[in-house]
Amino acid sequence: MNSVARKIAGQSRPRLKLISISAWSTRPRISLFRRPYATVELDLPAIDRKWRRQIPKQSKGSGGDGRLRGWISDTTTLQPDRSLSAPGSDPMYILSMFPYPSGNLHLGHLRVYTITDVIARFRKLQGYDVLLPMGWDAFGLPAENAAIERGIDPAVWTRDNIARMKEQLESMNGSFDWSREFATCDPDFYKHTQKIFLLLHEHGLVSRRKATVNWDPVDNTVLANEQVDSSGRSWRSGAKIVQRELEQWFFHITKFKESLLRDLEKLGLEDAWPERVLTMQKNWLGRTEGAYYEFPTSVGSNTTESHKLKIYTTRPETIFAARFIVLSPQSPIVQHLAQQDPDLRKFVERVKDLPPETTEGYQISQLEAINPLSFIKDMPNESLQPLPVYVAPYVRADYETGAIMGVPAHDARDFAFWKMHGPHEEPLRYAVTPDKDGTTSGLKNRPYLEAGYLTHATGPYQKMPSDAAAKEIVSQINAASGLAESSTKWKIRDWLISRQRYWGTPIPIIHCRTCGPQPVPDDQLPVTLPKVDAHWKDGRAGNPLETATDWVNTFCPKCHGPARRDTDTMDTFVDSSWYYMRFPDPTNPEAPISEAAAKSYLPVDIYVGGVEHAILHLLYARFVYKAVMGILYPGIVSDNEKTGSLNEPFKRLITQGMVHGKTYTDPRDGRFLKPDEVDLSIRDKPRIAGNFSEEAKVSYEKMSKSKHNGVDPTTFIDKYGSDATRAHILFQAPVAEVLNWDEDKISGVTRWLNRVFNHVQTIQKSRETILTPATKFNGEIYFNKSADELREGILMDERGRAQWAADMEVWRAVQNTIISVTDAMEKVYSLNTVVSSLMSLTNVLVENKAASDIIKLEATVRLVQMMAPITPAFADECWSILSPNSGSIFAEGTRAWPVPDDSLQLLGRSTITCAVQVNGKLRCTVDIPDKSAEIADPAEFQRWIVKEILEAPEARAKLVGDYDIQQAEKVIVVKGGRLANFVMPKKAK
């Protein structure tokens, strides 16, 4: 049938009898001339104000009732928003990482909340019962520091910031369910944080012990290991950490290390979590299969069995390539030897402050180590040679035994050290190679750091896979001499949650000299924070809870004798480790979440946030979910295990890229320029104000005050409207990539919206009567009936042929766009292609003026429906024009997301698969129409190929940045379009 239709499209053929409107509608016809839309101009900010949902306000409260300390939820004024979902629909829980109320939203916030809201609106239009809540991660040091600086209660500062940020959120026209709003500093919330602490304590997952801790001397608090960077500095203040010994509370996350690692495999299925995040979590858990080796030492010809150098390695198979032993300057054996060796003593003193990457070393000339391989028969002679022993500061005393075996062929640090101290004429001795035959010729005397196959230097193990060989080697050495022992190591440590500060959840423990630490009884929860106004007024440092005597002094719940409250508060990551459980059941007074709510909503279906939380927040959340659900609702966990479902808090994780701002610098001195120091009168050539001959350097950098490149999202929305801003955010970059914010580029979005708006008005005023948008139109029936009429020989004049061709072109574009946009919405990461797909569909609709009225209308309706998640106010305005008095496109019970109608088989254009290469390397494959016989001009054919490739969402998602084929300096198309190679210009060095 398709071939017949295609033949007729280019010939004189019978006239097509247009199907009557009554064939498609049983509803009354609506006159178009009731509203004079032809004179209406598009005012996007005004449309925003017209259709924007108002956010319910919070009561400020008196701040004196001892509950929220200045911020109280007025839940009676908030009603759940169910306007966008249908009764009886499947629930879908979509959540963005809740914000810290710093006072102002930035573009990074706007990007993540736009992405989340678009996903939520899309799912709501599909008919899901979507839960999209919002709350505040309100505890933390910034509020406490601000309180000291300003002399006010941190609750007041936090409350005011929340109010200001809610106003900003309102401007973005989100569909958040504000009836479930809470702040983590609300006692009604942290009551359950304390309950979770006591629940874990009761089940042996919390303990208090003395520990050497990381003390931040600026913020005067303890930091977990995860909060100290590789340079030994605080993640927040940047201060150099000091080691102190204190009594601290720990969550025993290490008891869940196996399941935390094992379930990462499930989270990786179907790209549910980004591979980058999974890798970061695996590395932080740090499970390694290694071994301990003991190297007997000798002085001269005497072997001293009582002195064995014990080392730990994660690469046991590389012992065949060991060339030396290195001891830490702080190790006990070095300290002992330094007493008899003045030169060694001077070296140890000299290197104590050197950086860890230094290659300084000292050889203990009288000491040699015996390779454990020497005790096995038939080992290669190279492995039997004594190993020199060095002292070097690149070996840490606190890492395992404070000693390592140096393997320069398989470790970059060992290689750098050996280049400085080893015999320069000797090539590297490899134990592992990437080649299956065990040859090493391709390694070029550089260290090989990966797994592979064992080389000829390993004797009987040659060609064996390195992982399998490692276990056999350890086993053989152990059997022969007892100098080897397999060992599984984990990097992760128990989570230190104690913080010596005020603005956090109080630890619900009472210390009694007679009874020891006692949990606060359930009926006395929450333990609320006391008022300490004098502390803030005087700007004092330190933890005011320690001196709040009326609060600290209490009675033991067991013996009723005098006792003291614990004056530490919990790490704020404890709050964010479980907050997602609270949104489905925010007013439950007895438990963090009921079993029924947990079954209905957990785990979170889609979780959106920054990759910077890949380790701390997500790892802690996974632990708390597993622990709490396993204790409270083991039946749910058991059912999940039986069905193979996840026992994880977040089914799918979406990590968005950062937003970088346009930054101007003075090329003469690198100074960042303020906006008033840049002359933009010539758009493409920004000049330094006052020095017109000097062109400013333009780059995109992380937004900061010092770089003068920040953008106020509220001001931007006021200028362009939230819909244009939302579309601009999505259109500029794939979700996972950095977005280089460029205000100039929003003009393309506003032109598109104007074009759609004008088209909608044209459609509405083009005829006296027209179908309502709610009419059920089926393209398969429409085009089947039209084709039947063609076969019956009904005459068609030139106008009829043009209408037939236009109808097919428009409806084919509609169906393909529904498929591609739905796919991109579901995948999320390619949301940038949604906007471009809708722009392309708009072009097809506007250009095909010959199409029938019914196809124009139905196509426009579907365009507006697909725009709705991204531009909700604009879509509502267009919907009201197309269907007056019908209310919002998001009205309750409306399943307004379009689905394909199986008409493509009737509209088909033959296609071919085009392999798209960039510089000779395959980037993607796309299906494009076969037009090789229709376009004779090679240059025109190349332009058409580029256009068709870029209309494919999968191509647009991959052909960005350095792979933007629109920048190609040469295009090679062969095999009628089945292969297109784009040669990109070479980068300047």
Coordinates of C-alpha atoms in Angstrom, one line a residue, residues 146 151 185 280 296-297 343 395 461 502 544 550 618 635 710 913:
A146 CA 25.8 33.5 59.9
G151 CA 24.0 38.2 66.2
C185 CA 15.4 21.8 61.5
M280 CA 33.1 6.4 42.7
P296 CA 63.1 -12.0 55.6
T297 CA 66.0 -9.6 55.9
D343 CA 72.9 9.6 58.4
V395 CA 55.3 5.5 51.8
Y461 CA 52.6 -18.9 35.5
Y502 CA 24.6 23.8 67.9
P544 CA 26.7 26.8 73.1
D550 CA 19.4 24.4 82.2
L618 CA 24.2 8.7 48.3
G635 CA 8.5 -8.1 55.2
G710 CA 26.9 35.0 38.2
T913 CA 20.6 3.1 8.0

